[in-house]
Amino acid sequence: MIKKRYLWIDIARLIAIFCVVFNHVNENLNQSPTTSLTVILQLTGRIGVPLFLIISGYLMLNRDYTIDGKMDKFIHHNMLPMVYSTILWTFLLSLYTYFILNNKSIALLLQNLIFQNRPMPQMWYIQLLPVIYVLIPVLSIAKKFFNRYVGDIFLVGTALLGIGTLTANFTQNKFVPFQWNMSGSWGLVFIMLSLLVFGSYLNEISKSKSALILLGIGTLISFILFILNTKQLSPAGIMPTIWYTQVWVFIPGSFLILVIKRLNPHFENFISKSKLLQHSIPKLSNLTFGVYIVHYAFLNRILSLNIFHAGFLNTMLLSLLVLVISFIFVWVVTRIPKLPSFVFLTK
């Protein structure tokens, strides 16, 4: 079990939450019309979720759940709080969309409450996390006893997923080998699990220069393929393909986390010079789950004021504003005495 708090993990979480917010701001500001800028910003923003998943794999898949008490600790400290948080925020955001956003449809409210629909766009991830958490001990135990087998399964599966989605993209879904496609959630769940498994091998992979070079080359190739596919489909046509099952999202995300981890000594050296940074970065990192949950509500309210318009500068400014407001809100709420930790998954 990893007991030490690593600075690179805190920095990666902060980069990840910025990417998530940046992506949602871009989706709302830069869609009419969809331009090359929209596509570039969308691709950048999609990197956030892979970072979160890889970190989770690094922290939770390397635990030994066969030791007495470890499984119970995971269930009560990790899995059940995630389940409670998902139910709570599905309920609260369903009410928010009904009463505050004036989506006055009882049928839609009920669909949101029973997890048939997402009450807000960012909730797709939160509502999948309990399923992922249930599988974490299973993957960890399988990895302990069948280490190479588990790694090979996910490596081959990810390769098939990448080939399948690329073929579907370039043939405009005329050919979809291996039946991997974006119309269902199986491909999405598989890549989420694959990123968890990748995270569990991060210590070994980060020590290999050849792995870093290989992923760097893979990132470059994926970007080239992305550019070619964009020219083929147009910016508006490529937008639906910028999803987590695509090689131009999960490969760059994997490469970025390796770079961040390898830069940890430089981060440590830089931040050791500032007590403010030493104190604030871990605190902010601990609030990122809460920021992920609430940021879209604040984004909607600010957008209703019609202050910000399309463009990179406005996207950046609005992203920073939403982040600041969300962090402040989550921090204030966590100061409430006896607030259950599952509300924002704070320790």
GROMACS .gro file of C-alpha atoms in nm:
model
  347
    1MET     CA    1   0.000   0.000   0.000
    2ILE     CA    2   0.132   0.346  -0.091
    3LYS     CA    3   0.143   0.558   0.226
    4LYS     CA    4   0.357   0.852   0.119
    5ARG     CA    5   0.187   1.149  -0.041
    6TYR     CA    6   0.345   1.218  -0.379
    7LEU     CA    7   0.360   1.571  -0.510
    8TRP     CA    8   0.332   1.457  -0.871
    9ILE     CA    9  -0.007   1.300  -0.794
   10ASP     CA   10  -0.137   1.628  -0.651
   11ILE     CA   11  -0.008   1.819  -0.954
   12ALA     CA   12  -0.157   1.563  -1.193
   13ARG     CA   13  -0.496   1.595  -1.021
   14LEU     CA   14  -0.488   1.973  -1.054
   15ILE     CA   15  -0.395   1.948  -1.421
   16ALA     CA   16  -0.672   1.693  -1.468
   17ILE     CA   17  -0.945   1.907  -1.310
   18PHE     CA   18  -0.834   2.208  -1.514
   19CYS     CA   19  -0.861   1.998  -1.832
   20VAL     CA   20  -1.211   1.880  -1.737
   21VAL     CA   21  -1.338   2.232  -1.670
   22PHE     CA   22  -1.160   2.364  -1.979
   23ASN     CA   23  -1.328   2.097  -2.190
   24HIS     CA   24  -1.677   2.181  -2.062
   25VAL     CA   25  -1.623   2.552  -2.113
   26ASN     CA   26  -1.507   2.488  -2.468
   27GLU     CA   27  -1.814   2.272  -2.539
   28ASN     CA   28  -2.038   2.562  -2.441
   29LEU     CA   29  -1.848   2.859  -2.584
   30ASN     CA   30  -1.695   2.741  -2.909
   31GLN     CA   31  -1.954   2.520  -3.079
   32SER     CA   32  -2.131   2.770  -3.305
   33PRO     CA   33  -1.961   2.732  -3.540
   34THR     CA   34  -1.727   2.441  -3.468
   35THR     CA   35  -1.380   2.551  -3.574
   36SER     CA   36  -1.029   2.408  -3.563
   37LEU     CA   37  -0.984   2.590  -3.231
   38THR     CA   38  -1.286   2.407  -3.088
   39VAL     CA   39  -1.136   2.075  -3.190
   40ILE     CA   40  -0.790   2.150  -3.046
   41LEU     CA   41  -0.934   2.269  -2.715
   42GLN     CA   42  -1.166   1.968  -2.699
   43LEU     CA   43  -0.878   1.727  -2.748
   44THR     CA   44  -0.676   1.907  -2.481
   45GLY     CA   45  -0.962   1.898  -2.234
   46ARG     CA   46  -1.031   1.528  -2.279
   47ILE     CA   47  -0.693   1.442  -2.124
   48GLY     CA   48  -0.829   1.511  -1.774
   49VAL     CA   49  -1.030   1.193  -1.713
   50PRO     CA   50  -0.747   0.955  -1.818
   51LEU     CA   51  -0.520   1.130  -1.566
   52PHE     CA   52  -0.773   1.074  -1.286
   53LEU     CA   53  -0.815   0.707  -1.377
   54ILE     CA   54  -0.442   0.635  -1.400
   55ILE     CA   55  -0.388   0.795  -1.058
   56SER     CA   56  -0.668   0.581  -0.911
   57GLY     CA   57  -0.507   0.268  -1.053
   58TYR     CA   58  -0.169   0.367  -0.914
   59LEU     CA   59  -0.311   0.421  -0.566
   60MET     CA   60  -0.562   0.137  -0.537
   61LEU     CA   61  -0.464  -0.156  -0.760
   62ASN     CA   62  -0.131  -0.211  -0.587
   63ARG     CA   63  -0.292  -0.285  -0.251
   64ASP     CA   64  -0.300  -0.645  -0.128
   65TYR     CA   65  -0.669  -0.713  -0.073
   66THR     CA   66  -0.601  -1.073   0.035
   67ILE     CA   67  -0.462  -0.952   0.370
   68ASP     CA   68  -0.715  -0.971   0.654
   69GLY     CA   69  -0.901  -0.643   0.691
   70LYS     CA   70  -0.781  -0.485   0.368
   71MET     CA   71  -1.099  -0.567   0.176
   72ASP     CA   72  -1.324  -0.438   0.454
   73LYS     CA   73  -1.116  -0.120   0.473
   74PHE     CA   74  -1.149  -0.066   0.099
   75ILE     CA   75  -1.524  -0.125   0.109
   76HIS     CA   76  -1.584   0.117   0.396
   77HIS     CA   77  -1.324   0.381   0.310
   78ASN     CA   78  -1.340   0.382  -0.070
   79MET     CA   79  -1.620   0.188  -0.238
   80LEU     CA   80  -1.918   0.270  -0.016
   81PRO     CA   81  -1.831   0.643   0.008
   82MET     CA   82  -1.817   0.651  -0.373
   83VAL     CA   83  -2.157   0.482  -0.395
   84TYR     CA   84  -2.308   0.719  -0.138
   85SER     CA   85  -2.160   1.022  -0.312
   86THR     CA   86  -2.291   0.911  -0.651
   87ILE     CA   87  -2.644   0.860  -0.517
   88LEU     CA   88  -2.637   1.190  -0.327
   89TRP     CA   89  -2.522   1.402  -0.619
   90THR     CA   90  -2.746   1.229  -0.869
   91PHE     CA   91  -3.036   1.320  -0.639
   92LEU     CA   92  -2.924   1.680  -0.574
   93LEU     CA   93  -2.837   1.761  -0.935
   94SER     CA   94  -3.162   1.607  -1.056
   95LEU     CA   95  -3.348   1.847  -0.829
   96TYR     CA   96  -3.122   2.130  -0.944
   97THR     CA   97  -3.204   2.073  -1.311
   98TYR     CA   98  -3.575   2.048  -1.229
   99PHE     CA   99  -3.616   2.351  -1.004
  100ILE     CA  100  -3.325   2.584  -1.094
  101LEU     CA  101  -3.279   2.511  -1.464
  102ASN     CA  102  -3.657   2.485  -1.507
  103ASN     CA  103  -3.658   2.149  -1.681
  104LYS     CA  104  -4.015   2.097  -1.563
  105SER     CA  105  -4.066   1.740  -1.670
  106ILE     CA  106  -4.161   1.483  -1.408
  107ALA     CA  107  -4.067   1.204  -1.649
  108LEU     CA  108  -3.719   1.353  -1.702
  109LEU     CA  109  -3.677   1.405  -1.327
  110LEU     CA  110  -3.759   1.041  -1.261
  111GLN     CA  111  -3.525   0.927  -1.540
  112ASN     CA  112  -3.245   1.130  -1.382
  113LEU     CA  113  -3.317   0.991  -1.036
  114ILE     CA  114  -3.307   0.629  -1.149
  115PHE     CA  115  -2.979   0.677  -1.341
  116GLN     CA  116  -3.147   0.642  -1.680
  117ASN     CA  117  -3.021   0.986  -1.778
  118ARG     CA  118  -2.748   1.211  -1.646
  119PRO     CA  119  -2.882   1.513  -1.455
  120MET     CA  120  -2.579   1.710  -1.578
  121PRO     CA  121  -2.317   1.624  -1.843
  122GLN     CA  122  -2.025   1.563  -1.606
  123MET     CA  123  -2.219   1.297  -1.414
  124TRP     CA  124  -2.150   1.023  -1.672
  125TYR     CA  125  -1.811   0.973  -1.504
  126ILE     CA  126  -1.937   0.986  -1.147
  127GLN     CA  127  -2.216   0.737  -1.220
  128LEU     CA  128  -1.970   0.489  -1.373
  129LEU     CA  129  -1.721   0.508  -1.088
  130PRO     CA  130  -1.911   0.277  -0.848
  131VAL     CA  131  -1.899   0.005  -1.116
  132ILE     CA  132  -1.527   0.065  -1.159
  133TYR     CA  133  -1.467   0.061  -0.783
  134VAL     CA  134  -1.646  -0.272  -0.744
  135LEU     CA  135  -1.396  -0.423  -0.989
  136ILE     CA  136  -1.082  -0.274  -0.832
  137PRO     CA  137  -1.019  -0.552  -0.574
  138VAL     CA  138  -1.092  -0.814  -0.840
  139LEU     CA  139  -0.835  -0.662  -1.075
  140SER     CA  140  -0.583  -0.620  -0.795
  141ILE     CA  141  -0.610  -0.985  -0.684
  142ALA     CA  142  -0.598  -1.105  -1.045
  143LYS     CA  143  -0.289  -0.892  -1.101
  144LYS     CA  144  -0.124  -1.038  -0.790
  145PHE     CA  145  -0.164  -1.398  -0.903
  146PHE     CA  146  -0.166  -1.354  -1.283
  147ASN     CA  147   0.042  -1.041  -1.327
  148ARG     CA  148   0.159  -1.086  -1.685
  149TYR     CA  149  -0.171  -1.238  -1.797
  150VAL     CA  150  -0.372  -0.938  -1.672
  151GLY     CA  151  -0.129  -0.693  -1.831
  152ASP     CA  152  -0.138  -0.877  -2.163
  153ILE     CA  153  -0.519  -0.894  -2.167
  154PHE     CA  154  -0.559  -0.522  -2.129
  155LEU     CA  155  -0.272  -0.444  -2.365
  156VAL     CA  156  -0.423  -0.660  -2.642
  157GLY     CA  157  -0.773  -0.534  -2.569
  158THR     CA  158  -0.661  -0.172  -2.584
  159ALA     CA  159  -0.483  -0.238  -2.915
  160LEU     CA  160  -0.802  -0.391  -3.058
  161LEU     CA  161  -1.003  -0.099  -2.925
  162GLY     CA  162  -0.767   0.150  -3.087
  163ILE     CA  163  -0.766  -0.030  -3.422
  164GLY     CA  164  -1.143  -0.067  -3.414
  165THR     CA  165  -1.219   0.296  -3.338
  166LEU     CA  166  -0.962   0.423  -3.586
  167THR     CA  167  -1.105   0.205  -3.862
  168ALA     CA  168  -1.457   0.318  -3.776
  169ASN     CA  169  -1.349   0.682  -3.784
  170PHE     CA  170  -1.168   0.668  -4.117
  171THR     CA  171  -1.443   0.464  -4.285
  172GLN     CA  172  -1.718   0.676  -4.126
  173ASN     CA  173  -1.852   0.369  -3.943
  174LYS     CA  174  -1.881   0.159  -4.258
  175PHE     CA  175  -1.639  -0.087  -4.099
  176VAL     CA  176  -1.620  -0.139  -3.723
  177PRO     CA  177  -1.383  -0.432  -3.653
  178PHE     CA  178  -1.417  -0.622  -3.326
  179GLN     CA  179  -1.749  -0.438  -3.269
  180TRP     CA  180  -1.574  -0.170  -3.068
  181ASN     CA  181  -1.772   0.147  -3.115
  182MET     CA  182  -1.887   0.451  -2.925
  183SER     CA  183  -2.258   0.371  -2.934
  184GLY     CA  184  -2.244   0.169  -2.613
  185SER     CA  185  -2.057   0.181  -2.284
  186TRP     CA  186  -1.858  -0.143  -2.304
  187GLY     CA  187  -1.569   0.019  -2.488
  188LEU     CA  188  -1.574   0.308  -2.243
  189VAL     CA  189  -1.573   0.083  -1.934
  190PHE     CA  190  -1.294  -0.127  -2.085
  191ILE     CA  191  -1.069   0.171  -2.151
  192MET     CA  192  -1.139   0.305  -1.802
  193LEU     CA  193  -1.029  -0.029  -1.654
  194SER     CA  194  -0.728  -0.035  -1.888
  195LEU     CA  195  -0.617   0.305  -1.762
  196LEU     CA  196  -0.650   0.180  -1.405
  197VAL     CA  197  -0.432  -0.120  -1.487
  198PHE     CA  198  -0.181   0.104  -1.666
  199GLY     CA  199  -0.163   0.316  -1.351
  200SER     CA  200  -0.085   0.009  -1.142
  201TYR     CA  201   0.228  -0.054  -1.352
  202LEU     CA  202   0.333   0.310  -1.350
  203ASN     CA  203   0.634   0.264  -1.121
  204GLU     CA  204   0.783   0.001  -1.350
  205ILE     CA  205   0.694   0.184  -1.672
  206SER     CA  206   0.827   0.521  -1.554
  207LYS     CA  207   1.172   0.370  -1.495
  208SER     CA  208   1.196   0.263  -1.859
  209LYS     CA  209   1.323   0.521  -2.105
  210SER     CA  210   1.213   0.298  -2.391
  211ALA     CA  211   0.853   0.299  -2.257
  212LEU     CA  212   0.859   0.679  -2.240
  213ILE     CA  213   0.995   0.702  -2.595
  214LEU     CA  214   0.744   0.447  -2.722
  215LEU     CA  215   0.450   0.632  -2.568
  216GLY     CA  216   0.590   0.961  -2.696
  217ILE     CA  217   0.604   0.821  -3.049
  218GLY     CA  218   0.255   0.679  -3.002
  219THR     CA  219   0.131   1.021  -2.896
  220LEU     CA  220   0.287   1.184  -3.201
  221ILE     CA  221   0.138   0.923  -3.435
  222SER     CA  222  -0.205   0.958  -3.273
  223PHE     CA  223  -0.195   1.335  -3.324
  224ILE     CA  224  -0.099   1.289  -3.691
  225LEU     CA  225  -0.389   1.046  -3.737
  226PHE     CA  226  -0.618   1.293  -3.562
  227ILE     CA  227  -0.516   1.572  -3.800
  228LEU     CA  228  -0.571   1.347  -4.102
  229ASN     CA  229  -0.912   1.236  -3.976
  230THR     CA  230  -1.009   1.596  -3.905
  231LYS     CA  231  -0.926   1.695  -4.263
  232GLN     CA  232  -1.134   1.403  -4.383
  233LEU     CA  233  -1.438   1.469  -4.166
  234SER     CA  234  -1.415   1.848  -4.100
  235PRO     CA  235  -1.396   2.000  -3.749
  236ALA     CA  236  -1.768   1.942  -3.689
  237GLY     CA  237  -1.739   1.582  -3.807
  238ILE     CA  238  -1.441   1.498  -3.587
  239MET     CA  239  -1.595   1.629  -3.264
  240PRO     CA  240  -1.796   1.313  -3.179
  241THR     CA  241  -1.477   1.106  -3.210
  242ILE     CA  242  -1.293   1.302  -2.940
  243TRP     CA  243  -1.388   1.052  -2.674
  244TYR     CA  244  -1.200   0.837  -2.426
  245THR     CA  245  -1.208   0.524  -2.642
  246GLN     CA  246  -0.996   0.697  -2.907
  247VAL     CA  247  -0.618   0.658  -2.935
  248TRP     CA  248  -0.575   1.036  -2.956
  249VAL     CA  249  -0.712   1.064  -2.603
  250PHE     CA  250  -0.589   0.765  -2.400
  251ILE     CA  251  -0.236   0.746  -2.547
  252PRO     CA  252  -0.150   1.115  -2.489
  253GLY     CA  253  -0.306   1.091  -2.141
  254SER     CA  254  -0.081   0.795  -2.059
  255PHE     CA  255   0.224   0.976  -2.194
  256LEU     CA  256   0.146   1.294  -1.999
  257ILE     CA  257   0.118   1.113  -1.664
  258LEU     CA  258   0.457   0.953  -1.727
  259VAL     CA  259   0.611   1.292  -1.796
  260ILE     CA  260   0.454   1.439  -1.482
  261LYS     CA  261   0.583   1.151  -1.269
  262ARG     CA  262   0.935   1.174  -1.408
  263LEU     CA  263   0.937   1.549  -1.337
  264ASN     CA  264   0.854   1.491  -0.969
  265PRO     CA  265   1.209   1.571  -0.843
  266HIS     CA  266   1.192   1.908  -1.021
  267PHE     CA  267   0.847   1.975  -0.872
  268GLU     CA  268   0.977   1.887  -0.526
  269ASN     CA  269   1.278   2.116  -0.566
  270PHE     CA  270   1.068   2.409  -0.690
  271ILE     CA  271   0.790   2.381  -0.434
  272SER     CA  272   1.031   2.329  -0.142
  273LYS     CA  273   1.111   2.699  -0.175
  274SER     CA  274   0.753   2.806  -0.100
  275LYS     CA  275   0.563   2.713   0.216
  276LEU     CA  276   0.245   2.847   0.056
  277LEU     CA  277   0.271   2.600  -0.231
  278GLN     CA  278   0.367   2.315   0.003
  279HIS     CA  279   0.047   2.376   0.198
  280SER     CA  280  -0.196   2.472  -0.079
  281ILE     CA  281  -0.124   2.213  -0.351
  282PRO     CA  282  -0.218   1.906  -0.139
  283LYS     CA  283  -0.523   2.091  -0.004
  284LEU     CA  284  -0.645   2.185  -0.351
  285SER     CA  285  -0.575   1.834  -0.480
  286ASN     CA  286  -0.798   1.692  -0.206
  287LEU     CA  287  -1.087   1.908  -0.331
  288THR     CA  288  -1.074   1.808  -0.698
  289PHE     CA  289  -1.349   1.544  -0.676
  290GLY     CA  290  -1.584   1.802  -0.531
  291VAL     CA  291  -1.486   2.057  -0.796
  292TYR     CA  292  -1.558   1.798  -1.065
  293ILE     CA  293  -1.910   1.751  -0.929
  294VAL     CA  294  -2.014   2.114  -0.879
  295HIS     CA  295  -1.831   2.305  -1.151
  296TYR     CA  296  -2.094   2.254  -1.422
  297ALA     CA  297  -2.364   2.418  -1.211
  298PHE     CA  298  -2.148   2.728  -1.171
  299LEU     CA  299  -2.059   2.721  -1.539
  300ASN     CA  300  -2.427   2.723  -1.633
  301ARG     CA  301  -2.501   3.022  -1.411
  302ILE     CA  302  -2.210   3.225  -1.547
  303LEU     CA  303  -2.299   3.140  -1.908
  304SER     CA  304  -2.654   3.267  -1.848
  305LEU     CA  305  -2.507   3.614  -1.793
  306ASN     CA  306  -2.377   3.622  -2.155
  307ILE     CA  307  -2.050   3.783  -2.052
  308PHE     CA  308  -1.816   3.539  -2.222
  309HIS     CA  309  -1.805   3.461  -2.592
  310ALA     CA  310  -1.616   3.231  -2.828
  311GLY     CA  311  -1.237   3.237  -2.847
  312PHE     CA  312  -0.933   3.102  -2.668
  313LEU     CA  313  -0.890   3.393  -2.425
  314ASN     CA  314  -1.252   3.382  -2.314
  315THR     CA  315  -1.233   3.004  -2.278
  316MET     CA  316  -0.925   3.032  -2.059
  317LEU     CA  317  -1.065   3.315  -1.844
  318LEU     CA  318  -1.400   3.143  -1.792
  319SER     CA  319  -1.228   2.815  -1.707
  320LEU     CA  320  -1.017   2.985  -1.441
  321LEU     CA  321  -1.319   3.170  -1.302
  322VAL     CA  322  -1.525   2.850  -1.275
  323LEU     CA  323  -1.231   2.672  -1.111
  324VAL     CA  324  -1.180   2.945  -0.852
  325ILE     CA  325  -1.550   2.963  -0.763
  326SER     CA  326  -1.579   2.584  -0.747
  327PHE     CA  327  -1.272   2.542  -0.528
  328ILE     CA  328  -1.393   2.812  -0.290
  329PHE     CA  329  -1.741   2.658  -0.271
  330VAL     CA  330  -1.611   2.306  -0.204
  331TRP     CA  331  -1.361   2.433   0.052
  332VAL     CA  332  -1.632   2.629   0.239
  333VAL     CA  333  -1.868   2.331   0.240
  334THR     CA  334  -1.597   2.099   0.373
  335ARG     CA  335  -1.555   2.337   0.670
  336ILE     CA  336  -1.905   2.245   0.790
  337PRO     CA  337  -1.869   2.053   1.119
  338LYS     CA  338  -1.942   1.680   1.096
  339LEU     CA  339  -1.997   1.693   0.720
  340PRO     CA  340  -1.991   1.332   0.597
  341SER     CA  341  -1.668   1.269   0.407
  342PHE     CA  342  -1.854   1.098   0.122
  343VAL     CA  343  -2.009   1.430   0.013
  344PHE     CA  344  -1.688   1.535  -0.162
  345LEU     CA  345  -1.475   1.227  -0.084
  346THR     CA  346  -1.248   1.430   0.140
  347LYS     CA  347  -1.031   1.253   0.397
   0.00000   0.00000   0.00000
